[in-house]
mmCIF file of C-alpha atoms in Angstrom:
data_model
loop_
_atom_site.group_PDB
_atom_site.id
_atom_site.type_symbol
_atom_site.label_atom_id
_atom_site.label_comp_id
_atom_site.label_asym_id
_atom_site.label_seq_id
_atom_site.Cartn_x
_atom_site.Cartn_y
_atom_site.Cartn_z
ATOM 1 C CA MET G 1 3.206 29.887 -6.750
ATOM 2 C CA THR G 2 5.187 31.496 -3.966
ATOM 3 C CA ARG G 3 7.815 29.361 -2.338
ATOM 4 C CA ILE G 4 7.705 29.094 1.423
ATOM 5 C CA HIS G 5 9.977 27.305 3.783
ATOM 6 C CA SER G 6 8.520 24.544 5.850
ATOM 7 C CA ARG G 7 8.637 23.637 9.473
ATOM 8 C CA SER G 8 6.882 20.476 10.440
ATOM 9 C CA LEU G 9 6.436 18.339 13.497
ATOM 10 C CA GLY G 10 7.585 14.859 14.146
ATOM 11 C CA SER G 11 4.205 13.411 14.165
ATOM 12 C CA ARG G 12 0.108 13.870 9.991
ATOM 13 C CA ALA G 13 -1.500 12.322 8.048
ATOM 14 C CA ALA G 14 -2.391 15.397 6.408
ATOM 15 C CA MET G 15 -5.537 14.585 8.807
ATOM 16 C CA ALA G 16 -2.634 15.991 8.195
ATOM 17 C CA PRO G 17 -3.970 13.240 8.026
ATOM 18 C CA THR G 18 1.847 13.213 11.092
ATOM 19 C CA ASP G 19 1.052 11.401 11.647
ATOM 20 C CA ARG G 20 -1.061 13.322 7.848
ATOM 21 C CA ASN G 21 3.573 11.205 9.817
ATOM 22 C CA GLY G 22 2.755 7.605 9.032
ATOM 23 C CA SER G 23 4.360 5.964 11.914
ATOM 24 C CA THR G 24 5.207 8.318 14.663
ATOM 25 C CA SER G 25 3.888 9.178 18.093
ATOM 26 C CA THR G 26 0.756 10.666 18.473
ATOM 27 C CA ARG G 27 -1.211 12.006 12.852
ATOM 28 C CA SER G 28 1.544 10.719 14.663
ATOM 29 C CA ARG G 29 -2.071 7.020 13.724
ATOM 30 C CA GLY G 30 -2.714 3.680 15.553
ATOM 31 C CA ALA G 31 -1.407 0.173 15.553
ATOM 32 C CA GLY G 32 0.721 -1.466 12.894
ATOM 33 C CA PRO G 33 -0.406 -4.072 10.389
ATOM 34 C CA SER G 34 -1.680 -7.414 11.596
ATOM 35 C CA ARG G 35 0.683 -10.355 12.000
ATOM 36 C CA ARG G 36 -1.110 -12.091 9.139
ATOM 37 C CA ALA G 37 -0.649 -9.041 6.899
ATOM 38 C CA LEU G 38 3.025 -8.781 7.757
ATOM 39 C CA LEU G 39 3.577 -12.480 7.090
ATOM 40 C CA ALA G 40 1.749 -12.157 3.781
ATOM 41 C CA GLY G 41 3.955 -9.231 2.832
ATOM 42 C CA LEU G 42 7.122 -11.101 3.753
ATOM 43 C CA ALA G 43 5.962 -14.114 1.791
ATOM 44 C CA ALA G 44 5.256 -11.955 -1.242
ATOM 45 C CA ALA G 45 8.696 -10.378 -0.991
ATOM 46 C CA GLY G 46 10.276 -13.806 -0.750
ATOM 47 C CA ALA G 47 8.351 -14.984 -3.782
ATOM 48 C CA LEU G 48 9.619 -12.048 -5.787
ATOM 49 C CA GLY G 49 13.183 -12.865 -4.852
ATOM 50 C CA ALA G 50 12.737 -16.540 -5.667
ATOM 51 C CA ALA G 51 11.232 -15.676 -9.023
ATOM 52 C CA GLY G 52 14.617 -14.423 -10.128
ATOM 53 C CA CYS G 53 13.829 -10.735 -10.434
ATOM 54 C CA SER G 54 16.782 -8.577 -9.626
ATOM 55 C CA ARG G 55 17.919 -8.379 -6.017
ATOM 56 C CA ILE G 56 15.509 -6.626 -3.669
ATOM 57 C CA ALA G 57 17.486 -4.159 -1.591
ATOM 58 C CA ASP G 58 17.006 -3.552 2.095
ATOM 59 C CA ALA G 59 14.042 -1.199 2.477
ATOM 60 C CA ASN G 60 16.099 1.238 4.576
ATOM 61 C CA THR G 61 18.986 1.537 2.119
ATOM 62 C CA VAL G 62 18.915 4.445 -0.315
ATOM 63 C CA GLU G 63 19.585 2.911 -3.728
ATOM 64 C CA GLY G 64 18.380 3.403 -7.282
ATOM 65 C CA GLY G 65 16.295 0.248 -7.378
ATOM 66 C CA ASP G 66 14.494 -1.492 -10.232
ATOM 67 C CA LEU G 67 10.927 -1.483 -8.950
ATOM 68 C CA LEU G 68 9.751 0.703 -11.837
ATOM 69 C CA GLU G 69 10.884 -1.910 -14.347
ATOM 70 C CA ARG G 70 9.178 -4.644 -12.347
ATOM 71 C CA LEU G 71 5.956 -2.640 -12.168
ATOM 72 C CA ARG G 72 6.047 -2.149 -15.935
ATOM 73 C CA ASP G 73 6.476 -5.885 -16.415
ATOM 74 C CA ARG G 74 3.594 -6.566 -14.028
ATOM 75 C CA GLY G 75 1.436 -3.826 -15.525
ATOM 76 C CA SER G 76 0.146 -2.684 -12.143
ATOM 77 C CA VAL G 77 1.144 -0.865 -8.981
ATOM 78 C CA LYS G 78 -0.236 -1.496 -5.492
ATOM 79 C CA VAL G 79 -0.877 1.722 -3.577
ATOM 80 C CA GLY G 80 -1.408 1.899 0.160
ATOM 81 C CA ILE G 81 -4.305 4.112 1.205
ATOM 82 C CA ALA G 82 -5.849 4.847 4.601
ATOM 83 C CA ASN G 83 -9.499 5.094 3.522
ATOM 84 C CA GLU G 84 -9.597 8.754 4.490
ATOM 85 C CA ARG G 85 -11.585 11.289 2.519
ATOM 86 C CA PRO G 86 -10.582 13.267 0.573
ATOM 87 C CA PHE G 87 -6.978 11.991 0.406
ATOM 88 C CA GLY G 88 -7.472 8.343 -0.517
ATOM 89 C CA TYR G 89 -10.390 5.956 -0.067
ATOM 90 C CA ILE G 90 -12.397 3.171 -1.665
ATOM 91 C CA ASN G 91 -15.559 4.230 -3.521
ATOM 92 C CA GLU G 92 -18.789 2.256 -3.862
ATOM 93 C CA GLU G 93 -17.405 0.443 -6.898
ATOM 94 C CA GLY G 94 -14.455 -0.827 -4.866
ATOM 95 C CA GLU G 95 -11.990 1.421 -6.683
ATOM 96 C CA ALA G 96 -9.341 3.688 -5.227
ATOM 97 C CA THR G 97 -10.284 7.346 -5.414
ATOM 98 C CA GLY G 98 -9.467 10.592 -3.663
ATOM 99 C CA GLU G 99 -6.809 13.241 -4.185
ATOM 100 C CA ALA G 100 -3.741 10.985 -4.082
ATOM 101 C CA PRO G 101 -5.107 7.972 -6.040
ATOM 102 C CA ALA G 102 -6.406 10.384 -8.707
ATOM 103 C CA ILE G 103 -2.872 11.682 -9.161
ATOM 104 C CA ALA G 104 -1.525 8.122 -9.181
ATOM 105 C CA LYS G 105 -3.960 7.150 -11.952
ATOM 106 C CA VAL G 106 -2.515 9.907 -14.131
ATOM 107 C CA ILE G 107 1.185 9.547 -13.365
ATOM 108 C CA PHE G 108 1.661 5.775 -13.314
ATOM 109 C CA PRO G 109 0.240 5.189 -16.821
ATOM 110 C CA ARG G 110 2.688 7.852 -18.035
ATOM 111 C CA LEU G 111 5.407 5.722 -16.450
ATOM 112 C CA GLY G 112 4.173 2.635 -18.297
ATOM 113 C CA VAL G 113 2.154 1.146 -15.429
ATOM 114 C CA ASP G 114 -1.519 1.119 -16.372
ATOM 115 C CA GLU G 115 -3.359 -0.375 -13.384
ATOM 116 C CA VAL G 116 -3.518 1.161 -9.884
ATOM 117 C CA ILE G 117 -4.583 -1.373 -7.230
ATOM 118 C CA PRO G 118 -5.618 -0.013 -3.798
ATOM 119 C CA VAL G 119 -4.537 -1.686 -0.561
ATOM 120 C CA PRO G 120 -6.438 -0.089 2.351
ATOM 121 C CA VAL G 121 -4.815 -0.167 5.804
ATOM 122 C CA GLU G 122 -4.889 1.928 8.969
ATOM 123 C CA PHE G 123 -2.965 5.168 8.546
ATOM 124 C CA SER G 124 -0.396 4.097 11.141
ATOM 125 C CA ALA G 125 0.231 0.914 9.115
ATOM 126 C CA LEU G 126 1.148 2.734 5.897
ATOM 127 C CA ILE G 127 4.893 3.018 6.438
ATOM 128 C CA PRO G 128 5.226 -0.450 8.042
ATOM 129 C CA GLY G 129 3.162 -1.891 5.180
ATOM 130 C CA LEU G 130 5.373 -0.182 2.608
ATOM 131 C CA LYS G 131 8.516 -1.502 4.286
ATOM 132 C CA SER G 132 7.113 -5.048 4.378
ATOM 133 C CA ARG G 133 6.153 -4.643 0.689
ATOM 134 C CA LEU G 134 2.432 -5.161 1.173
ATOM 135 C CA PHE G 135 2.186 -2.411 -1.450
ATOM 136 C CA ASP G 136 4.611 -0.498 -3.665
ATOM 137 C CA VAL G 137 3.792 3.131 -2.883
ATOM 138 C CA VAL G 138 1.925 5.073 -0.201
ATOM 139 C CA SER G 139 -0.817 7.108 -1.885
ATOM 140 C CA ALA G 140 -2.604 8.674 1.076
ATOM 141 C CA GLY G 141 -1.777 12.373 1.236
ATOM 142 C CA MET G 142 0.812 11.687 3.950
ATOM 143 C CA TYR G 143 2.439 14.731 5.512
ATOM 144 C CA ILE G 144 6.142 14.995 4.725
ATOM 145 C CA THR G 145 8.125 15.362 7.961
ATOM 146 C CA PRO G 146 11.791 14.916 8.870
ATOM 147 C CA GLU G 147 10.935 11.888 11.015
ATOM 148 C CA ARG G 148 9.149 10.144 8.170
ATOM 149 C CA CYS G 149 11.876 11.164 5.730
ATOM 150 C CA ALA G 150 14.272 9.058 7.791
ATOM 151 C CA GLN G 151 12.120 6.018 6.978
ATOM 152 C CA VAL G 152 10.928 6.512 3.396
ATOM 153 C CA LEU G 153 11.582 8.562 0.273
ATOM 154 C CA PHE G 154 8.952 11.204 -0.471
ATOM 155 C CA SER G 155 7.880 12.746 -3.715
ATOM 156 C CA ASP G 156 7.610 16.500 -3.749
ATOM 157 C CA PRO G 157 4.334 17.556 -2.110
ATOM 158 C CA ASP G 158 1.171 17.768 -4.176
ATOM 159 C CA TYR G 159 -0.676 19.976 -1.693
ATOM 160 C CA LEU G 160 -0.159 22.365 1.229
ATOM 161 C CA MET G 161 -2.925 22.448 3.805
ATOM 162 C CA LEU G 162 -4.237 24.631 6.624
ATOM 163 C CA ASP G 163 -6.126 23.198 9.599
ATOM 164 C CA SER G 164 -9.737 23.634 10.644
ATOM 165 C CA PHE G 165 -12.099 22.423 13.384
ATOM 166 C CA ILE G 166 -15.442 20.676 13.334
ATOM 167 C CA VAL G 167 -17.527 22.465 15.984
ATOM 168 C CA ARG G 168 -21.174 22.544 16.985
ATOM 169 C CA ARG G 169 -23.414 24.737 14.836
ATOM 170 C CA GLY G 170 -22.821 28.377 15.786
ATOM 171 C CA ASN G 171 -19.415 27.602 17.346
ATOM 172 C CA PRO G 172 -20.678 28.214 20.899
ATOM 173 C CA GLU G 173 -17.181 28.038 22.424
ATOM 174 C CA ASN G 174 -15.825 30.535 19.858
ATOM 175 C CA ILE G 175 -12.903 28.272 18.895
ATOM 176 C CA SER G 176 -10.537 29.303 16.116
ATOM 177 C CA THR G 177 -7.075 27.990 17.137
ATOM 178 C CA TYR G 178 -5.463 25.322 19.298
ATOM 179 C CA GLU G 179 -4.507 28.072 21.715
ATOM 180 C CA ASP G 180 -8.226 28.809 22.225
ATOM 181 C CA ILE G 181 -8.816 25.202 23.246
ATOM 182 C CA ALA G 182 -5.868 25.290 25.653
ATOM 183 C CA GLU G 183 -6.803 28.617 27.249
ATOM 184 C CA LYS G 184 -10.439 27.591 27.765
ATOM 185 C CA GLY G 185 -9.578 24.158 29.105
ATOM 186 C CA LEU G 186 -11.756 22.467 26.481
ATOM 187 C CA ARG G 187 -11.660 18.862 25.341
ATOM 188 C CA MET G 188 -10.945 18.174 21.675
ATOM 189 C CA ALA G 189 -10.609 15.180 19.374
ATOM 190 C CA THR G 190 -8.545 14.301 16.349
ATOM 191 C CA GLY G 191 -7.529 11.204 14.385
ATOM 192 C CA GLN G 192 -5.016 8.471 15.089
ATOM 193 C CA ALA G 193 -1.481 9.574 14.222
ATOM 194 C CA TYR G 194 -2.671 12.981 12.993
ATOM 195 C CA ALA G 195 -0.168 15.840 13.096
ATOM 196 C CA GLU G 196 -2.926 17.793 14.804
ATOM 197 C CA ILE G 197 -2.119 15.922 18.012
ATOM 198 C CA ASP G 198 1.312 17.515 18.173
ATOM 199 C CA TYR G 199 -0.059 20.890 17.143
ATOM 200 C CA ALA G 200 -2.489 20.789 20.060
ATOM 201 C CA LEU G 201 0.150 19.647 22.544
ATOM 202 C CA ALA G 202 2.498 22.399 21.380
ATOM 203 C CA ALA G 203 -0.272 24.943 21.984
ATOM 204 C CA GLY G 204 -0.673 23.758 25.576
ATOM 205 C CA VAL G 205 -3.618 21.383 25.293
ATOM 206 C CA PRO G 206 -2.970 18.596 27.846
ATOM 207 C CA SER G 207 -2.957 15.079 26.450
ATOM 208 C CA SER G 208 -5.775 14.201 28.848
ATOM 209 C CA ASN G 209 -7.981 16.644 26.919
ATOM 210 C CA ILE G 210 -7.257 15.074 23.517
ATOM 211 C CA LEU G 211 -9.532 12.240 22.436
ATOM 212 C CA ILE G 212 -8.094 10.049 19.662
ATOM 213 C CA LEU G 213 -10.736 8.726 17.250
ATOM 214 C CA PRO G 214 -10.621 6.549 14.116
ATOM 215 C CA ASP G 215 -11.627 9.249 11.631
ATOM 216 C CA GLN G 216 -13.451 12.522 11.019
ATOM 217 C CA VAL G 217 -16.859 10.811 10.964
ATOM 218 C CA ALA G 218 -16.374 9.612 14.537
ATOM 219 C CA GLY G 219 -15.062 13.067 15.386
ATOM 220 C CA MET G 220 -18.115 14.755 13.936
ATOM 221 C CA GLU G 221 -20.374 12.544 16.046
ATOM 222 C CA ALA G 222 -18.340 13.270 19.173
ATOM 223 C CA VAL G 223 -18.754 16.993 18.569
ATOM 224 C CA ALA G 224 -22.468 16.724 17.811
ATOM 225 C CA GLN G 225 -23.006 14.697 21.010
ATOM 226 C CA GLY G 226 -21.096 17.224 23.115
ATOM 227 C CA ARG G 227 -18.357 14.780 24.114
ATOM 228 C CA VAL G 228 -15.731 17.217 22.798
ATOM 229 C CA ALA G 229 -15.781 20.871 21.823
ATOM 230 C CA ALA G 230 -13.982 20.361 18.512
ATOM 231 C CA PHE G 231 -12.446 17.861 16.131
ATOM 232 C CA ALA G 232 -9.184 18.989 14.493
ATOM 233 C CA GLY G 233 -8.162 18.065 10.974
ATOM 234 C CA THR G 234 -7.065 19.504 7.674
ATOM 235 C CA ASN G 235 -9.331 22.146 6.217
ATOM 236 C CA VAL G 236 -10.330 20.124 3.155
ATOM 237 C CA THR G 237 -11.056 17.030 5.271
ATOM 238 C CA VAL G 238 -13.178 19.017 7.701
ATOM 239 C CA GLN G 239 -15.076 20.790 4.920
ATOM 240 C CA ASN G 240 -15.853 17.438 3.304
ATOM 241 C CA ALA G 241 -17.058 15.997 6.608
ATOM 242 C CA VAL G 242 -19.506 18.765 7.530
ATOM 243 C CA GLU G 243 -21.061 19.234 4.110
ATOM 244 C CA GLY G 244 -24.828 18.872 4.391
ATOM 245 C CA ARG G 245 -24.754 18.435 8.187
ATOM 246 C CA ASP G 246 -27.150 20.333 10.443
ATOM 247 C CA ARG G 247 -25.622 20.034 13.907
ATOM 248 C CA VAL G 248 -22.001 20.860 13.102
ATOM 249 C CA GLU G 249 -19.975 23.288 11.011
ATOM 250 C CA ALA G 250 -16.358 24.037 10.088
ATOM 251 C CA THR G 251 -14.328 26.902 11.475
ATOM 252 C CA GLU G 252 -12.288 29.175 9.247
ATOM 253 C CA PRO G 253 -8.997 27.556 8.171
ATOM 254 C CA PHE G 254 -5.942 28.611 10.142
ATOM 255 C CA GLN G 255 -2.187 28.090 10.163
ATOM 256 C CA PRO G 256 -0.935 26.035 13.157
ATOM 257 C CA ILE G 257 1.978 27.663 14.956
ATOM 258 C CA VAL G 258 4.645 25.683 16.811
ATOM 259 C CA ASP G 259 7.425 27.383 18.762
ATOM 260 C CA GLY G 260 6.528 30.644 17.086
ATOM 261 C CA GLU G 261 6.855 29.247 13.556
ATOM 262 C CA PRO G 262 4.264 28.017 11.035
ATOM 263 C CA ALA G 263 3.946 24.218 10.924
ATOM 264 C CA TYR G 264 3.288 23.549 7.252
ATOM 265 C CA GLY G 265 1.174 20.507 6.397
ATOM 266 C CA ALA G 266 2.309 19.381 2.956
ATOM 267 C CA GLY G 267 1.651 15.855 1.724
ATOM 268 C CA GLY G 268 3.000 13.573 -0.950
ATOM 269 C CA PHE G 269 3.668 9.996 -2.041
ATOM 270 C CA ALA G 270 6.040 7.727 -0.108
ATOM 271 C CA PHE G 271 8.421 5.171 -1.622
ATOM 272 C CA LEU G 272 10.895 2.666 -0.254
ATOM 273 C CA ARG G 273 14.305 4.229 0.308
ATOM 274 C CA SER G 274 15.732 1.487 -1.903
ATOM 275 C CA GLU G 275 13.647 2.735 -4.880
ATOM 276 C CA ARG G 276 14.993 6.170 -5.685
ATOM 277 C CA ASN G 277 14.634 5.649 -9.442
ATOM 278 C CA LEU G 278 10.884 5.172 -9.114
ATOM 279 C CA ARG G 279 10.554 8.190 -6.832
ATOM 280 C CA ASP G 280 12.572 10.360 -9.200
ATOM 281 C CA ALA G 281 10.556 9.254 -12.249
ATOM 282 C CA PHE G 282 7.331 9.976 -10.351
ATOM 283 C CA ASN G 283 8.645 13.409 -9.327
ATOM 284 C CA ARG G 284 9.424 14.327 -12.929
ATOM 285 C CA GLU G 285 5.853 13.595 -13.990
ATOM 286 C CA LEU G 286 4.444 15.424 -10.969
ATOM 287 C CA LEU G 287 6.497 18.497 -11.845
ATOM 288 C CA LYS G 288 5.111 18.378 -15.392
ATOM 289 C CA LEU G 289 1.558 18.323 -14.004
ATOM 290 C CA LYS G 290 2.359 21.388 -11.907
ATOM 291 C CA ASP G 291 4.155 23.282 -14.657
ATOM 292 C CA GLU G 292 1.438 22.583 -17.227
ATOM 293 C CA GLY G 293 -1.432 23.486 -14.889
ATOM 294 C CA GLU G 294 -2.826 19.949 -14.900
ATOM 295 C CA LEU G 295 -2.574 19.139 -11.190
ATOM 296 C CA LEU G 296 -5.382 21.347 -9.885
ATOM 297 C CA PRO G 297 -8.056 19.970 -12.266
ATOM 298 C CA ILE G 298 -7.154 16.443 -11.087
ATOM 299 C CA VAL G 299 -7.655 17.218 -7.386
ATOM 300 C CA GLU G 300 -10.415 19.857 -7.618
ATOM 301 C CA PRO G 301 -13.234 17.274 -7.495
ATOM 302 C CA PHE G 302 -12.057 16.371 -3.986
ATOM 303 C CA GLY G 303 -12.314 19.906 -2.617
ATOM 304 C CA PHE G 304 -8.790 21.158 -3.339
ATOM 305 C CA THR G 305 -8.315 24.682 -4.636
ATOM 306 C CA GLU G 306 -5.538 26.932 -5.880
ATOM 307 C CA ALA G 307 -4.886 27.782 -2.219
ATOM 308 C CA GLU G 308 -3.661 24.212 -1.619
ATOM 309 C CA MET G 309 -1.210 24.188 -4.525
ATOM 310 C CA THR G 310 2.482 24.481 -3.608
ATOM 311 C CA ASP G 311 5.953 24.461 -5.108
ATOM 312 C CA LEU G 312 7.617 23.322 -1.892
ATOM 313 C CA THR G 313 10.003 20.402 -2.329
ATOM 314 C CA ALA G 314 10.507 17.244 -0.323
ATOM 315 C CA ARG G 315 14.074 18.360 0.311
ATOM 316 C CA GLU G 316 12.828 21.497 2.070
ATOM 317 C CA LEU G 317 10.253 19.619 4.119
ATOM 318 C CA CYS G 318 12.638 16.828 5.070
ATOM 319 C CA SER G 319 15.143 19.308 6.419
#
């Protein structure tokens, strides 16, 4: 795979899912966790400390950490997901599935942790939930950005994604880039905390012309009803959303440009900054999957192709 250098915005999720940035401005998604959820997380953290496990470091301090040993003792890992297809969601059997949980279900057993337990929250609550220890790892295809890197430790990315639009069948407005939307004065939609918000703003789309919706399903309906001309998201997310639909279609994937440079949407797993040992162990297994050609078969069922594979590193993306 060819190495490319990344430039990313402050705000995915990968859709890209920033805020594909977990906590920032505009994919840069919604409100934080509920007070009850935060209290539950704090109580759980306190219980761990009282139980006599080794000291739990401050979540913002970069340390080695012993979470991996504690997960092995427990036999399970709690992963935060945002219920967003195809990155991470709950299936009809109540199990975590999607691109990121599928990777987690391969890597964590190799690390001696057999059970992966999903904890679904709003995308914007992923980083706050991780910091309050509602779950152990973020497994949601989160875009790796410098702003998020200041808050959490990222694994190396497991995908690199282009953007696409959901538009009405036939693409009557002939939309192919954010610049098209800006120049034509059209109204668009995207998801809460999606990096696509910043991409659109950088292209000159006024904030008053950007409708923020819960997910791609709501975006597809807004497009079909004529409330907006397009819904912006990652190419794989958009392709999944429009499959089998009559009134809408996906545009060709394209590379967002910000300040004359490509804004690369690459996502990975997020860990507490105090748990570098766990992140490093995870990274070693992820690199083995890449080197041995095992990663693509794991994520292919969710619409990922060779085009989404990357050898970018978190270090490059965080800088």
